[in-house]
Amino acid sequence: MPWPKETRWLGKETPRVDGPAKVTGRAKFTSDIVLPGVLHGAILRAKWPAAHVKSVNLEKARRAPGIKAAILVNEGEFEVRYAGQEIAALAGTSKQAVLDALALIEVSAEPAAFVVKELEAVKADAPQVFAGKANLTEGAAKETGEVAAAFAAAAAVAEATVSTPIQLHQPMEPHGHTVQIDGDELTAWSSTQGVFACRDSFAKSMNFPQSKVRVTCEHMGGGFGSKFNPGVEGLLCAKLAQAAGAPVKLMLTRAEEGLAVGNRPSSFQKLKLAADAEGKLTAFEIYSVGTPGFAAGANQGGGSGGASFPAPYIYKPAATRVKQGSVAVNAGQSCAFRAPGHPVASVGMEAVLDELAVKLGVDPVEIRIKNDPHEIRRKEYALGAEKFGWKEKYRKPGASPGPVKTGVGVAGAAWMSGGRGTQAEIQVNADGTVEVRVGTQDLGTGSRTVVQVVAAEMLGLDRDRITVRIGDSRFPPSGSSGGSQTTAAVSPAIFDACENVLAELKKVSGLDDPRGANWKAACAKLGSAPLQVRGKWREGLSTGGAGGVQFAEVGVDTDMGAVKVKKVLVVQDCGLVVNKLTCESQINGGVIMGLGYALYEQRVMDARTGFVLNPTLENYKLPGAADLPEIQIMLLDMPERGVIGVGEPCTVPTASAIANAVANALGVRVPDLPLTPDRVLAALGKVPKGATGTAARPDATAGAFAAVAAAPEAEWVESNGGCHSYT
Amino acid sequence: MNAFSYVTAQTAGSAVELVRERGRFLAGGMDLLGEIKDGLAEPAVLVNVKALPGTREIVVAKDKVVIGANVTLATLAEHAEAKKLLPALAQAADAVGSPQMRNVGTVGGNLAQHSRCWYYRQRDVRCVKKGGSRCFARGGENKYHSLFTKNMCLSPCVSNLAVALSALDAAVVVQRGAKTVTLAIAQLYERAWSEPKAHHSLAADELILRVEVPVAAGARSAYVRIAEKNEFDWALVSCVAAGRIEGGKLRGVRVALGSVAPIPWQVKEANAALEGREPTAENAAKAAERLLKDAEPREQIGYKIPIAQALVKRAVTALAG
Ligand SMILES: Cc1cc2nc3c(=O)[nH]c(=O)nc-3n(C[C@H](O)[C@H](O)[C@H](O)COP(=O)(O)OP(=O)(O)OC[C@H]3O[C@@H](n4cnc5c(N)ncnc54)[C@H](O)[C@@H]3O)c2cc1C
């Protein structure tokens, strides 16, 4: 790799360049954009989980005080498939005027039968989300090797049935846009992970030339995969702006975030894993079903339409049987969510692997080192076990004395990372200041800081000479921020542009090395025309395939069922570290999100009303500061591998490691995530008979697995291909 | 949201007059504004009661502590003497929501807050608490609901202060028309025990003025709870034990459970089982048994029983000091 060996900025701890602006409130997020004459937009959403809508009358709403535009989402009759589906939108002079006018929209609808629970929806007599189509779609059974024979010949076979909840993205900044249409130009201020993707999407749906659409996103408060395009709300915002002839701001409310902007599909998994006497994995079987939302049964093509996930995850026994189903329910649709598929896959696989280790009497770390095909992860397990004190801490399951039992668990992650296709532009002014322009955006990962660090390093300058401009589709193109690809896509482009700057500057100034001490003198030769130079991503500076492992230590109060995570150790492969602080910050965030998945987060649907009962943060429980464990991070700094993104792999194994630690503490597995006190107590047999609890009922899951196993292959909806591939 | 008028009352008498025409008292607004925004309440007038004289003080007298209705939860939680004399009450106040909420929420508003049931709080669900015909929590998602109730509604009383004040045997002074009346905590909530629509016993025009908590020499108390998260979360179950220790024995002891019934849950026999005994785990277990005797562990609520048992043990043994 051509990256410098001795560095001043690369791999060091650089605080975010926009940190001061963010903590003082000067940073402008989408909701801070206030254009003169801007109108407020809001959406009318269906209050039925299923209905046939015959007509929507906007006239009364249109005449309400302050209302300037009223539009329909669908012309004519249409079907409602979940409570929260968009029906119409209004724009008006104040937020309250618009909210009040929403109540004046008349919707004539015939409510229909619906189903919101996965294990009900798989039943043959369940209401169909799409009339005439089975709710359950199955993937082709994938079989390799002689599965039955391999299980029969195994030294030990372990089984596990687990479930994972629907997790909501709930980014701190809700989804939203401000759109202005001025003549033939459309400008959008969007909270987005992809300014170019948004530009193209606005152009297409609004029928504008791409050259006349500009999307900017100076700062944004997270997206986690749910902000790759403008969404229905963005399109409605643009249409309202067009209809009203005035700019419109449309930001979703917190409750809307819980209904209609994506989620991580649920899963129910029945797994079987076998090994020979040496502990080498020989056979694997999984039946799974989950819901990605209402569209699972539809032939929707592409997108995150399925609830399938990589299986077997990470490990590669020779004989495998995999059958996965997706079931449609009357609820909001999933979309990409930080490491799509992987945390789900990891929870089941790492659980059954631990059960197998117990049966074989093999240490959980050893069985992983023995079976993991990834060399770096094997190294990470060894390093991590040492640092964590695994040998001293690991006890037989349930062996810790009570009432607060401690336990430890471990799990691994695979992620493709990678990233390419970014261009950048550098302008050097005669006074020696530098502007770097690149059409990426900062999802919250610190992209702006990464750009500055690379430029400062390559040009040999103090960071404050370098102004970074990102988040604008008028800048040189870069991809969307997803797949943990941004840093690996952007850094090489900056590197390349810097090389070109230095070459040009050498020519102009006649100085052999215009960097560092010579910089001012070299730039002074530029005269009145600043130097503008381009660069683009090139091979050989970044790579993909990030492995990581995590160790967790928990205390479980067996009287009250409360789980407290004491410590998480992350050993993360991340190639060349560009900025240690933002890299570690990503990992902290990933661990916290995984902790939420393990212990707190779950969208709760009500079977009889079809409503999401906890769309807001009062009852959709995100981890807070008081819930955080000590997070210890070991970065495997391997500059020779080039830049690798870590945003997703770092969230994959957290929940699995925690769930394994809880099983280790208790000596029984709490099968359903999140591991809430009621479920822990139920697993311990402390809940009175007759109380069914919130855990998945074995007879219901058995029915679902039987349905997946028995049903013929049907229309298969491939899940988001790009994001789901892994090494 | 319907249009409403806003008025700041200067006397308790005028406050109860002003509220009569479809009005609501407004204190910190943490609960009420949420209800208005979610379409659950449509008051014609908001009567701001925060300016009422003498309602923002905590006065420590010889045999009682008097806490004005508009004292904020943060003030109560941090009050040096309250912490010393009434530790359970200060702890209960400190455990409410987040610091922002404690800075704004008041004692009166906390006691008079409405149901947090996630069916009740849904705009488009008309449940029995809103005058509908059924309780959706029955047979539904009810893990946050009651183990005990005498009516159709399963929504529990979730006020942290109510459970503490119940065990501390406090009284609430209420403006009722031109008079003031004094209610025990049990009286403040008894209507919610039998009437599904009631959140507490107060009529719409009855105003809490202050709370009076008796203190005796050697009084001890403890508040313990468990929530799913460590901060900013509702208690799944909470428990307060209060009493004196004389010669190693419990005297005047009361144990109350929160979030298990539409009222703070006390059982006379449970208190009696502890009277004159040592604050040991065994004695606590006997009291817990009596407290939970009539519990109905329906569907998803059964897990609250082992939690309540554990909390009673922790609260009672904490009285040993
Ligand atoms: C997200 C969230 C989490 C919360 N967590 C907790 C918790 O863990 N524990 C807990 O106990 N509470 C909790 N609360 C509730 C909160 O503590 C109470 O809502 C708050 O204390 C109410 O105080 P307030 O002054 O803001 O009341 P307001 O909203 O002003 O009033 C609440 C109700 O009381 C009435 N009222 C106000 N003052 C009086 C009075 N003097 N006399 C008669 N009626 C009156 C009002 O009309 C209204 O109906 C939480 C609330 C939220 C939104």
mmCIF file of N, CA and C in Angstrom, chain B residues 213-298:
data_model
loop_
_atom_site.group_PDB
_atom_site.id
_atom_site.type_symbol
_atom_site.label_atom_id
_atom_site.label_comp_id
_atom_site.label_asym_id
_atom_site.label_seq_id
_atom_site.Cartn_x
_atom_site.Cartn_y
_atom_site.Cartn_z
ATOM 1 N N VAL B 213 -46.616 14.706 55.112
ATOM 2 C CA VAL B 213 -46.053 13.391 55.421
ATOM 3 C C VAL B 213 -45.635 13.368 56.886
ATOM 4 N N PRO B 214 -46.221 12.476 57.671
ATOM 5 C CA PRO B 214 -45.845 12.430 59.089
ATOM 6 C C PRO B 214 -44.421 11.895 59.251
ATOM 7 N N VAL B 215 -43.700 12.453 60.210
ATOM 8 C CA VAL B 215 -42.392 11.888 60.533
ATOM 9 C C VAL B 215 -42.312 11.670 62.040
ATOM 10 N N ALA B 216 -41.830 10.516 62.403
ATOM 11 C CA ALA B 216 -41.651 10.203 63.821
ATOM 12 C C ALA B 216 -40.167 9.970 64.049
ATOM 13 N N ALA B 217 -39.748 10.102 65.288
ATOM 14 C CA ALA B 217 -38.341 9.861 65.589
ATOM 15 C C ALA B 217 -37.984 8.436 65.177
ATOM 16 N N GLY B 218 -36.847 8.291 64.539
ATOM 17 C CA GLY B 218 -36.380 6.954 64.163
ATOM 18 C C GLY B 218 -37.054 6.371 62.935
ATOM 19 N N ALA B 219 -37.825 7.203 62.208
ATOM 20 C CA ALA B 219 -38.508 6.682 61.021
ATOM 21 C C ALA B 219 -37.500 6.340 59.920
ATOM 22 N N ARG B 220 -37.747 5.215 59.290
ATOM 23 C CA ARG B 220 -36.901 4.804 58.165
ATOM 24 C C ARG B 220 -37.786 4.454 56.989
ATOM 25 N N SER B 221 -37.215 4.532 55.811
ATOM 26 C CA SER B 221 -37.982 4.094 54.640
ATOM 27 C C SER B 221 -37.035 3.801 53.488
ATOM 28 N N ALA B 222 -37.494 2.988 52.579
ATOM 29 C CA ALA B 222 -36.671 2.645 51.408
ATOM 30 C C ALA B 222 -37.557 2.445 50.193
ATOM 31 N N TYR B 223 -37.081 2.947 49.056
ATOM 32 C CA TYR B 223 -37.764 2.765 47.769
ATOM 33 C C TYR B 223 -36.876 1.891 46.896
ATOM 34 N N VAL B 224 -37.413 0.818 46.381
ATOM 35 C CA VAL B 224 -36.658 -0.002 45.421
ATOM 36 C C VAL B 224 -37.552 -0.291 44.229
ATOM 37 N N ARG B 225 -36.915 -0.443 43.082
ATOM 38 C CA ARG B 225 -37.717 -0.717 41.896
ATOM 39 C C ARG B 225 -36.878 -1.426 40.864
ATOM 40 N N ILE B 226 -37.557 -1.974 39.898
ATOM 41 C CA ILE B 226 -36.832 -2.484 38.753
ATOM 42 C C ILE B 226 -37.550 -1.999 37.506
ATOM 43 N N ALA B 227 -36.726 -1.571 36.541
ATOM 44 C CA ALA B 227 -37.247 -1.168 35.240
ATOM 45 C C ALA B 227 -36.452 -1.945 34.194
ATOM 46 N N GLU B 228 -36.892 -1.894 32.950
ATOM 47 C CA GLU B 228 -36.138 -2.610 31.918
ATOM 48 C C GLU B 228 -34.811 -1.918 31.647
ATOM 49 N N LYS B 229 -34.842 -0.581 31.637
ATOM 50 C CA LYS B 229 -33.601 0.169 31.482
ATOM 51 C C LYS B 229 -33.172 0.707 32.846
ATOM 52 N N ASN B 230 -31.923 1.145 32.914
ATOM 53 C CA ASN B 230 -31.401 1.607 34.195
ATOM 54 C C ASN B 230 -31.789 3.043 34.526
ATOM 55 N N GLU B 231 -32.190 3.805 33.526
ATOM 56 C CA GLU B 231 -32.564 5.214 33.721
ATOM 57 C C GLU B 231 -33.672 5.514 32.740
ATOM 58 N N PHE B 232 -34.438 6.547 33.016
ATOM 59 C CA PHE B 232 -35.439 7.017 32.083
ATOM 60 C C PHE B 232 -36.334 5.872 31.614
ATOM 61 N N ASP B 233 -36.906 5.189 32.564
ATOM 62 C CA ASP B 233 -37.820 4.114 32.208
ATOM 63 C C ASP B 233 -38.816 3.948 33.352
ATOM 64 N N TRP B 234 -39.988 3.486 33.009
ATOM 65 C CA TRP B 234 -41.016 3.234 34.013
ATOM 66 C C TRP B 234 -40.655 2.010 34.822
ATOM 67 N N ALA B 235 -40.997 2.029 36.092
ATOM 68 C CA ALA B 235 -40.797 0.841 36.917
ATOM 69 C C ALA B 235 -41.706 -0.274 36.419
ATOM 70 N N LEU B 236 -41.177 -1.487 36.359
ATOM 71 C CA LEU B 236 -42.039 -2.649 36.116
ATOM 72 C C LEU B 236 -42.826 -2.921 37.388
ATOM 73 N N VAL B 237 -42.099 -2.888 38.485
ATOM 74 C CA VAL B 237 -42.692 -2.982 39.824
ATOM 75 C C VAL B 237 -41.828 -2.117 40.725
ATOM 76 N N SER B 238 -42.444 -1.462 41.698
ATOM 77 C CA SER B 238 -41.659 -0.747 42.700
ATOM 78 C C SER B 238 -42.196 -1.131 44.074
ATOM 79 N N CYS B 239 -41.382 -0.886 45.071
ATOM 80 C CA CYS B 239 -41.810 -1.233 46.433
ATOM 81 C C CYS B 239 -41.234 -0.232 47.421
ATOM 82 N N VAL B 240 -42.062 0.176 48.361
ATOM 83 C CA VAL B 240 -41.599 1.047 49.435
ATOM 84 C C VAL B 240 -41.946 0.404 50.763
ATOM 85 N N ALA B 241 -40.958 0.363 51.644
ATOM 86 C CA ALA B 241 -41.205 -0.064 53.016
ATOM 87 C C ALA B 241 -40.887 1.116 53.919
ATOM 88 N N ALA B 242 -41.727 1.342 54.929
ATOM 89 C CA ALA B 242 -41.499 2.461 55.845
ATOM 90 C C ALA B 242 -41.895 2.039 57.249
ATOM 91 N N GLY B 243 -41.171 2.537 58.224
ATOM 92 C CA GLY B 243 -41.499 2.218 59.612
ATOM 93 C C GLY B 243 -40.364 2.659 60.534
ATOM 94 N N ARG B 244 -40.492 2.269 61.792
ATOM 95 C CA ARG B 244 -39.428 2.578 62.749
ATOM 96 C C ARG B 244 -38.823 1.266 63.209
ATOM 97 N N ILE B 245 -37.600 1.372 63.707
ATOM 98 C CA ILE B 245 -36.981 0.190 64.304
ATOM 99 C C ILE B 245 -36.827 0.481 65.802
ATOM 100 N N GLU B 246 -37.423 -0.334 66.614
ATOM 101 C CA GLU B 246 -37.272 -0.171 68.070
ATOM 102 C C GLU B 246 -36.769 -1.485 68.634
ATOM 103 N N GLY B 247 -35.583 -1.417 69.226
ATOM 104 C CA GLY B 247 -34.996 -2.632 69.774
ATOM 105 C C GLY B 247 -34.887 -3.731 68.736
ATOM 106 N N GLY B 248 -34.543 -3.312 67.521
ATOM 107 C CA GLY B 248 -34.349 -4.300 66.455
ATOM 108 C C GLY B 248 -35.637 -4.774 65.807
ATOM 109 N N LYS B 249 -36.787 -4.289 66.314
ATOM 110 C CA LYS B 249 -38.077 -4.743 65.776
ATOM 111 C C LYS B 249 -38.757 -3.629 64.977
ATOM 112 N N LEU B 250 -39.519 -4.044 63.993
ATOM 113 C CA LEU B 250 -40.252 -3.085 63.162
ATOM 114 C C LEU B 250 -41.493 -2.587 63.895
ATOM 115 N N ARG B 251 -41.703 -1.273 63.832
ATOM 116 C CA ARG B 251 -42.908 -0.688 64.421
ATOM 117 C C ARG B 251 -43.546 0.248 63.403
ATOM 118 N N GLY B 252 -44.860 0.254 63.375
ATOM 119 C CA GLY B 252 -45.600 1.155 62.476
ATOM 120 C C GLY B 252 -45.193 0.932 61.025
ATOM 121 N N VAL B 253 -45.008 -0.328 60.660
ATOM 122 C CA VAL B 253 -44.435 -0.616 59.345
ATOM 123 C C VAL B 253 -45.528 -0.728 58.272
ATOM 124 N N ARG B 254 -45.211 -0.201 57.091
ATOM 125 C CA ARG B 254 -46.111 -0.308 55.935
ATOM 126 C C ARG B 254 -45.285 -0.660 54.703
ATOM 127 N N VAL B 255 -45.840 -1.546 53.915
ATOM 128 C CA VAL B 255 -45.179 -1.910 52.663
ATOM 129 C C VAL B 255 -46.171 -1.685 51.528
ATOM 130 N N ALA B 256 -45.730 -0.994 50.499
ATOM 131 C CA ALA B 256 -46.614 -0.740 49.353
ATOM 132 C C ALA B 256 -45.900 -1.128 48.070
ATOM 133 N N LEU B 257 -46.686 -1.649 47.139
ATOM 134 C CA LEU B 257 -46.157 -1.984 45.819
ATOM 135 C C LEU B 257 -46.717 -1.009 44.783
ATOM 136 N N GLY B 258 -45.883 -0.658 43.821
ATOM 137 C CA GLY B 258 -46.325 0.214 42.729
ATOM 138 C C GLY B 258 -46.361 -0.535 41.407
ATOM 139 N N SER B 259 -47.154 -0.032 40.463
ATOM 140 C CA SER B 259 -47.278 -0.582 39.103
ATOM 141 C C SER B 259 -47.878 -1.984 39.066
ATOM 142 N N VAL B 260 -48.596 -2.368 40.111
ATOM 143 C CA VAL B 260 -49.250 -3.686 40.088
ATOM 144 C C VAL B 260 -50.771 -3.593 40.209
ATOM 145 N N ALA B 261 -51.292 -2.385 40.438
ATOM 146 C CA ALA B 261 -52.733 -2.204 40.622
ATOM 147 C C ALA B 261 -53.061 -0.755 40.272
ATOM 148 N N PRO B 262 -54.318 -0.446 40.044
ATOM 149 C CA PRO B 262 -54.667 0.948 39.733
ATOM 150 C C PRO B 262 -54.489 1.867 40.939
ATOM 151 N N ILE B 263 -54.137 1.300 42.062
ATOM 152 C CA ILE B 263 -53.878 2.074 43.288
ATOM 153 C C ILE B 263 -52.537 1.605 43.841
ATOM 154 N N PRO B 264 -51.888 2.408 44.691
ATOM 155 C CA PRO B 264 -50.698 1.892 45.373
ATOM 156 C C PRO B 264 -51.151 0.688 46.200
ATOM 157 N N TRP B 265 -50.458 -0.433 46.104
ATOM 158 C CA TRP B 265 -50.989 -1.674 46.663
ATOM 159 C C TRP B 265 -50.472 -1.942 48.065
ATOM 160 N N GLN B 266 -51.400 -1.841 49.026
ATOM 161 C CA GLN B 266 -51.082 -2.191 50.412
ATOM 162 C C GLN B 266 -52.080 -3.230 50.893
ATOM 163 N N VAL B 267 -51.623 -4.112 51.757
ATOM 164 C CA VAL B 267 -52.513 -5.119 52.344
ATOM 165 C C VAL B 267 -52.271 -5.107 53.849
ATOM 166 N N LYS B 268 -53.339 -4.883 54.593
ATOM 167 C CA LYS B 268 -53.217 -4.768 56.061
ATOM 168 C C LYS B 268 -52.513 -5.965 56.681
ATOM 169 N N GLU B 269 -52.903 -7.156 56.227
ATOM 170 C CA GLU B 269 -52.330 -8.378 56.810
ATOM 171 C C GLU B 269 -50.822 -8.459 56.556
ATOM 172 N N ALA B 270 -50.404 -7.895 55.458
ATOM 173 C CA ALA B 270 -48.961 -7.933 55.153
ATOM 174 C C ALA B 270 -48.217 -7.049 56.137
ATOM 175 N N ASN B 271 -48.767 -5.857 56.378
ATOM 176 C CA ASN B 271 -48.135 -4.965 57.349
ATOM 177 C C ASN B 271 -48.145 -5.592 58.740
ATOM 178 N N ALA B 272 -49.284 -6.227 59.066
ATOM 179 C CA ALA B 272 -49.411 -6.840 60.383
ATOM 180 C C ALA B 272 -48.389 -7.956 60.575
ATOM 181 N N ALA B 273 -48.093 -8.642 59.483
ATOM 182 C CA ALA B 273 -47.144 -9.754 59.576
ATOM 183 C C ALA B 273 -45.743 -9.285 59.930
ATOM 184 N N LEU B 274 -45.482 -8.006 59.704
ATOM 185 C CA LEU B 274 -44.143 -7.478 59.984
ATOM 186 C C LEU B 274 -44.083 -6.754 61.332
ATOM 187 N N GLU B 275 -45.246 -6.324 61.815
ATOM 188 C CA GLU B 275 -45.290 -5.501 63.021
ATOM 189 C C GLU B 275 -44.645 -6.243 64.196
ATOM 190 N N GLY B 276 -43.674 -5.588 64.833
ATOM 191 C CA GLY B 276 -43.039 -6.191 65.998
ATOM 192 C C GLY B 276 -42.020 -7.268 65.643
ATOM 193 N N ARG B 277 -41.737 -7.424 64.376
ATOM 194 C CA ARG B 277 -40.756 -8.445 63.993
ATOM 195 C C ARG B 277 -39.484 -7.798 63.449
ATOM 196 N N GLU B 278 -38.489 -8.642 63.268
ATOM 197 C CA GLU B 278 -37.225 -8.123 62.736
ATOM 198 C C GLU B 278 -37.317 -7.997 61.212
ATOM 199 N N PRO B 279 -36.597 -7.027 60.671
ATOM 200 C CA PRO B 279 -36.646 -6.837 59.216
ATOM 201 C C PRO B 279 -35.772 -7.854 58.468
ATOM 202 N N THR B 280 -36.138 -9.093 58.569
ATOM 203 C CA THR B 280 -35.346 -10.146 57.924
ATOM 204 C C THR B 280 -35.991 -10.572 56.611
ATOM 205 N N ALA B 281 -35.220 -11.307 55.828
ATOM 206 C CA ALA B 281 -35.717 -11.806 54.541
ATOM 207 C C ALA B 281 -36.900 -12.752 54.758
ATOM 208 N N GLU B 282 -36.813 -13.565 55.804
ATOM 209 C CA GLU B 282 -37.896 -14.530 56.056
ATOM 210 C C GLU B 282 -39.195 -13.805 56.382
ATOM 211 N N ASN B 283 -39.103 -12.818 57.251
ATOM 212 C CA ASN B 283 -40.316 -12.074 57.603
ATOM 213 C C ASN B 283 -40.855 -11.319 56.398
ATOM 214 N N ALA B 284 -39.938 -10.793 55.595
ATOM 215 C CA ALA B 284 -40.363 -10.082 54.388
ATOM 216 C C ALA B 284 -41.106 -11.034 53.459
ATOM 217 N N ALA B 285 -40.611 -12.255 53.354
ATOM 218 C CA ALA B 285 -41.255 -13.229 52.455
ATOM 219 C C ALA B 285 -42.685 -13.496 52.907
ATOM 220 N N LYS B 286 -42.887 -13.530 54.226
ATOM 221 C CA LYS B 286 -44.252 -13.748 54.729
ATOM 222 C C LYS B 286 -45.154 -12.571 54.364
ATOM 223 N N ALA B 287 -44.600 -11.388 54.502
ATOM 224 C CA ALA B 287 -45.387 -10.203 54.136
ATOM 225 C C ALA B 287 -45.693 -10.219 52.636
ATOM 226 N N ALA B 288 -44.691 -10.577 51.834
ATOM 227 C CA ALA B 288 -44.888 -10.598 50.376
ATOM 228 C C ALA B 288 -45.994 -11.579 50.007
ATOM 229 N N GLU B 289 -45.992 -12.697 50.685
ATOM 230 C CA GLU B 289 -47.021 -13.697 50.399
ATOM 231 C C GLU B 289 -48.408 -13.104 50.604
ATOM 232 N N ARG B 290 -48.561 -12.360 51.696
ATOM 233 C CA ARG B 290 -49.874 -11.764 51.968
ATOM 234 C C ARG B 290 -50.186 -10.632 50.987
ATOM 235 N N LEU B 291 -49.170 -9.891 50.627
ATOM 236 C CA LEU B 291 -49.380 -8.803 49.659
ATOM 237 C C LEU B 291 -49.851 -9.348 48.307
ATOM 238 N N LEU B 292 -49.341 -10.510 47.957
ATOM 239 C CA LEU B 292 -49.578 -11.020 46.605
ATOM 240 C C LEU B 292 -50.654 -12.100 46.558
ATOM 241 N N LYS B 293 -51.294 -12.312 47.697
ATOM 242 C CA LYS B 293 -52.224 -13.432 47.806
ATOM 243 C C LYS B 293 -53.274 -13.453 46.685
ATOM 244 N N ASP B 294 -53.838 -12.299 46.394
ATOM 245 C CA ASP B 294 -54.937 -12.281 45.430
ATOM 246 C C ASP B 294 -54.491 -11.903 44.012
ATOM 247 N N ALA B 295 -53.197 -11.955 43.768
ATOM 248 C CA ALA B 295 -52.700 -11.541 42.446
ATOM 249 C C ALA B 295 -53.245 -12.444 41.348
ATOM 250 N N GLU B 296 -53.584 -11.827 40.236
ATOM 251 C CA GLU B 296 -54.023 -12.598 39.072
ATOM 252 C C GLU B 296 -52.937 -12.494 38.005
ATOM 253 N N PRO B 297 -52.146 -13.545 37.853
ATOM 254 C CA PRO B 297 -50.998 -13.445 36.946
ATOM 255 C C PRO B 297 -51.395 -13.646 35.492
ATOM 256 N N ARG B 298 -52.299 -12.820 34.992
ATOM 257 C CA ARG B 298 -52.833 -13.092 33.654
ATOM 258 C C ARG B 298 -51.778 -12.891 32.559
#
